[in-house]
Amino acid sequence: MKQLLIILFLLVGLPSVAQQSITLEECYDLVTENYPLAKQSKLFEAQNKLDAEVISASKLPQLSLDAQATYQSDVIEFPLAMSGIEPLNKDQYRATVSVNQLIYNGGATAASLDLKSAQLKTKQKQVEVSLYQLKQQINQLYFSVLLAQESQLLLKAKKVQLEAKLKEVQSGIKYGVIIPTSDKVLEAELLKINQQFNELESNKATLIETLSSLISQPIDASTTFQKPLIETQLRTELTRPELELFQFKKDEIENYETLLSKQNAPKLLGFATGGYGNPGLNMLDNSFQTFYTVGVKVNWTVFDWNANKKQRASLAINKDFIENETEIFKLNTNIALNQQQKEIDKIESFITSDLEIINLRKDVLKSADSQLKNGVITSSAYITELTNLYEDENTLIKHNIQLQLAKANYNVIKGQ
């Protein structure tokens, strides 16, 4: 029965001690999904669908209605030999319904649809590029929170160590081994630690709030930020979405060129017109009558003063612009990668030195601890050595976080 109660207690207690956690990759995914700009991708898709329907409607019969009533100052008069024909009325009326059906336009409709599809890809890729550029902002916020989180843990460890030392000093004072008031120095240092902890907590809360707004996801103050294990791969090729965007822009220009090449092609249309008016097609019948006409017509722009050719030449220049932009982007990105790699190398050398410094500081603090117990040094001297060790350990934490941030930024610049 006792064992059952213990199991039930653990099961009930688990949710209360369970702590929410978040990872860097989750932040990447959330900002891509929830940032307001992400909605534009679906809006572009809906807009493209409507535009495509409008273009496709050109293949359907086009129906038009026309009605007119006129009064003219003069009408055709017939010679006396035909005086038996009733003269035409000066007031005339006509209502017609016309149907036009596109039969052939050289593939211009299909080319227009292809161009719209290419434009959609370009717009959606531009949204993706803008969202991707938020990753470095996510990195800065995430690792800043992580630094505050790790600094808090180190500060707590220092506080625990000082509290234990305070008890030892108070015991030494009681037995006359340690100088009186030595405990006051430790108590003052503990108060400073509380101030530092409150400052860290405030800064961390501000960072979390900013990150939460960016990814549109509530983050509790007690949330644990997981330390990512980031590795960089020194590859020669870039995989940035901007490169795909440049390619989509070139594809869009090529589709526009195809459309221009088909715009001057002959267009064949069928038409039919039915109407009711006075007079009708028979001008000699001066009465209201129905009528109709059917036929086909060809429309062909034989010469446009080389306007089409010049438009295609302009598009070719635009292609050259995009090639130039691609070249510039690759150059600047590789420069940024080299700078970031130098930063990584520098921080790694700092970490090696930090570890050596901390080992020396621990030896010094161990000696100071022994001297404090024997009354050789004061509490102030001990705190000085403890603070030196804490600051160096905090520097190591800072460099470790900076190293991971530099690697994360390297991967974002690379496109990994």
PDB file of N, CA, C and O in Angstrom, residues 12-39:
ATOM      1  N   VAL A  12       1.390  12.221  -9.835  1.00  0.00           N
ATOM      2  CA  VAL A  12       0.691  13.491  -9.673  1.00  0.00           C
ATOM      3  C   VAL A  12       1.680  14.652  -9.719  1.00  0.00           C
ATOM      4  O   VAL A  12       1.420  15.720 -10.266  1.00  0.00           O
ATOM      5  N   GLY A  13       2.870  14.425  -9.202  1.00  0.00           N
ATOM      6  CA  GLY A  13       3.861  15.486  -9.116  1.00  0.00           C
ATOM      7  C   GLY A  13       4.582  15.781 -10.412  1.00  0.00           C
ATOM      8  O   GLY A  13       5.111  16.875 -10.597  1.00  0.00           O
ATOM      9  N   LEU A  14       4.583  14.844 -11.355  1.00  0.00           N
ATOM     10  CA  LEU A  14       5.323  15.023 -12.587  1.00  0.00           C
ATOM     11  C   LEU A  14       4.905  16.259 -13.389  1.00  0.00           C
ATOM     12  O   LEU A  14       5.756  17.039 -13.803  1.00  0.00           O
ATOM     13  N   PRO A  15       3.591  16.496 -13.611  1.00  0.00           N
ATOM     14  CA  PRO A  15       3.215  17.669 -14.388  1.00  0.00           C
ATOM     15  C   PRO A  15       3.664  18.975 -13.749  1.00  0.00           C
ATOM     16  O   PRO A  15       3.981  19.933 -14.431  1.00  0.00           O
ATOM     17  N   SER A  16       3.683  19.016 -12.418  1.00  0.00           N
ATOM     18  CA  SER A  16       4.030  20.256 -11.744  1.00  0.00           C
ATOM     19  C   SER A  16       5.514  20.580 -11.877  1.00  0.00           C
ATOM     20  O   SER A  16       5.902  21.730 -11.867  1.00  0.00           O
ATOM     21  N   VAL A  17       6.359  19.530 -11.992  1.00  0.00           N
ATOM     22  CA  VAL A  17       7.788  19.790 -12.093  1.00  0.00           C
ATOM     23  C   VAL A  17       8.271  19.781 -13.544  1.00  0.00           C
ATOM     24  O   VAL A  17       9.387  20.163 -13.835  1.00  0.00           O
ATOM     25  N   ALA A  18       7.379  19.323 -14.449  1.00  0.00           N
ATOM     26  CA  ALA A  18       7.769  19.305 -15.857  1.00  0.00           C
ATOM     27  C   ALA A  18       7.967  20.736 -16.344  1.00  0.00           C
ATOM     28  O   ALA A  18       7.162  21.608 -16.076  1.00  0.00           O
ATOM     29  N   GLN A  19       9.033  20.963 -17.048  1.00  0.00           N
ATOM     30  CA  GLN A  19       9.363  22.313 -17.478  1.00  0.00           C
ATOM     31  C   GLN A  19       9.366  22.391 -18.996  1.00  0.00           C
ATOM     32  O   GLN A  19       9.925  21.542 -19.669  1.00  0.00           O
ATOM     33  N   GLN A  20       8.738  23.410 -19.505  1.00  0.00           N
ATOM     34  CA  GLN A  20       8.686  23.604 -20.955  1.00  0.00           C
ATOM     35  C   GLN A  20      10.080  23.937 -21.467  1.00  0.00           C
ATOM     36  O   GLN A  20      10.854  24.594 -20.799  1.00  0.00           O
ATOM     37  N   SER A  21      10.376  23.467 -22.674  1.00  0.00           N
ATOM     38  CA  SER A  21      11.666  23.784 -23.283  1.00  0.00           C
ATOM     39  C   SER A  21      11.455  24.147 -24.748  1.00  0.00           C
ATOM     40  O   SER A  21      10.421  23.833 -25.342  1.00  0.00           O
ATOM     41  N   ILE A  22      12.448  24.814 -25.325  1.00  0.00           N
ATOM     42  CA  ILE A  22      12.366  25.231 -26.720  1.00  0.00           C
ATOM     43  C   ILE A  22      13.755  25.124 -27.334  1.00  0.00           C
ATOM     44  O   ILE A  22      14.765  25.251 -26.632  1.00  0.00           O
ATOM     45  N   THR A  23      13.799  24.868 -28.642  1.00  0.00           N
ATOM     46  CA  THR A  23      15.077  24.730 -29.338  1.00  0.00           C
ATOM     47  C   THR A  23      15.206  25.821 -30.398  1.00  0.00           C
ATOM     48  O   THR A  23      14.220  26.469 -30.779  1.00  0.00           O
ATOM     49  N   LEU A  24      16.414  25.996 -30.896  1.00  0.00           N
ATOM     50  CA  LEU A  24      16.675  26.993 -31.931  1.00  0.00           C
ATOM     51  C   LEU A  24      15.936  26.649 -33.224  1.00  0.00           C
ATOM     52  O   LEU A  24      15.358  27.528 -33.875  1.00  0.00           O
ATOM     53  N   GLU A  25      15.922  25.366 -33.584  1.00  0.00           N
ATOM     54  CA  GLU A  25      15.235  24.946 -34.813  1.00  0.00           C
ATOM     55  C   GLU A  25      13.739  25.209 -34.721  1.00  0.00           C
ATOM     56  O   GLU A  25      13.103  25.587 -35.715  1.00  0.00           O
ATOM     57  N   GLU A  26      13.165  25.024 -33.537  1.00  0.00           N
ATOM     58  CA  GLU A  26      11.739  25.308 -33.351  1.00  0.00           C
ATOM     59  C   GLU A  26      11.462  26.792 -33.563  1.00  0.00           C
ATOM     60  O   GLU A  26      10.437  27.165 -34.152  1.00  0.00           O
ATOM     61  N   CYS A  27      12.363  27.632 -33.109  1.00  0.00           N
ATOM     62  CA  CYS A  27      12.198  29.081 -33.321  1.00  0.00           C
ATOM     63  C   CYS A  27      12.254  29.414 -34.805  1.00  0.00           C
ATOM     64  O   CYS A  27      11.477  30.243 -35.297  1.00  0.00           O
ATOM     65  N   TYR A  28      13.170  28.771 -35.527  1.00  0.00           N
ATOM     66  CA  TYR A  28      13.239  28.965 -36.985  1.00  0.00           C
ATOM     67  C   TYR A  28      11.900  28.603 -37.640  1.00  0.00           C
ATOM     68  O   TYR A  28      11.374  29.348 -38.476  1.00  0.00           O
ATOM     69  N   ASP A  29      11.377  27.435 -37.272  1.00  0.00           N
ATOM     70  CA  ASP A  29      10.125  26.957 -37.878  1.00  0.00           C
ATOM     71  C   ASP A  29       8.958  27.879 -37.529  1.00  0.00           C
ATOM     72  O   ASP A  29       8.116  28.179 -38.385  1.00  0.00           O
ATOM     73  N   LEU A  30       8.910  28.328 -36.274  1.00  0.00           N
ATOM     74  CA  LEU A  30       7.792  29.156 -35.826  1.00  0.00           C
ATOM     75  C   LEU A  30       7.790  30.519 -36.508  1.00  0.00           C
ATOM     76  O   LEU A  30       6.730  31.025 -36.893  1.00  0.00           O
ATOM     77  N   VAL A  31       8.956  31.132 -36.681  1.00  0.00           N
ATOM     78  CA  VAL A  31       8.991  32.444 -37.334  1.00  0.00           C
ATOM     79  C   VAL A  31       8.621  32.311 -38.811  1.00  0.00           C
ATOM     80  O   VAL A  31       7.978  33.200 -39.387  1.00  0.00           O
ATOM     81  N   THR A  32       8.983  31.179 -39.430  1.00  0.00           N
ATOM     82  CA  THR A  32       8.627  30.949 -40.836  1.00  0.00           C
ATOM     83  C   THR A  32       7.121  30.766 -41.000  1.00  0.00           C
ATOM     84  O   THR A  32       6.534  31.197 -41.994  1.00  0.00           O
ATOM     85  N   GLU A  33       6.487  30.145 -40.010  1.00  0.00           N
ATOM     86  CA  GLU A  33       5.053  29.864 -40.092  1.00  0.00           C
ATOM     87  C   GLU A  33       4.202  31.040 -39.617  1.00  0.00           C
ATOM     88  O   GLU A  33       3.149  31.323 -40.211  1.00  0.00           O
ATOM     89  N   ASN A  34       4.627  31.730 -38.562  1.00  0.00           N
ATOM     90  CA  ASN A  34       3.757  32.676 -37.869  1.00  0.00           C
ATOM     91  C   ASN A  34       4.043  34.140 -38.147  1.00  0.00           C
ATOM     92  O   ASN A  34       3.204  34.991 -37.837  1.00  0.00           O
ATOM     93  N   TYR A  35       5.214  34.468 -38.672  1.00  0.00           N
ATOM     94  CA  TYR A  35       5.506  35.878 -38.922  1.00  0.00           C
ATOM     95  C   TYR A  35       4.500  36.414 -39.940  1.00  0.00           C
ATOM     96  O   TYR A  35       4.184  35.738 -40.921  1.00  0.00           O
ATOM     97  N   PRO A  36       3.945  37.632 -39.713  1.00  0.00           N
ATOM     98  CA  PRO A  36       2.884  38.149 -40.594  1.00  0.00           C
ATOM     99  C   PRO A  36       3.211  38.101 -42.081  1.00  0.00           C
ATOM    100  O   PRO A  36       2.330  37.886 -42.915  1.00  0.00           O
ATOM    101  N   LEU A  37       4.484  38.271 -42.424  1.00  0.00           N
ATOM    102  CA  LEU A  37       4.877  38.255 -43.839  1.00  0.00           C
ATOM    103  C   LEU A  37       4.560  36.918 -44.505  1.00  0.00           C
ATOM    104  O   LEU A  37       4.314  36.864 -45.721  1.00  0.00           O
ATOM    105  N   ALA A  38       4.536  35.836 -43.720  1.00  0.00           N
ATOM    106  CA  ALA A  38       4.301  34.500 -44.283  1.00  0.00           C
ATOM    107  C   ALA A  38       2.919  34.399 -44.941  1.00  0.00           C
ATOM    108  O   ALA A  38       2.716  33.595 -45.853  1.00  0.00           O
ATOM    109  N   LYS A  39       1.970  35.247 -44.495  1.00  0.00           N
ATOM    110  CA  LYS A  39       0.623  35.198 -45.066  1.00  0.00           C
ATOM    111  C   LYS A  39       0.611  35.630 -46.532  1.00  0.00           C
ATOM    112  O   LYS A  39      -0.292  35.271 -47.283  1.00  0.00           O
TER     113      LYS A  39
END
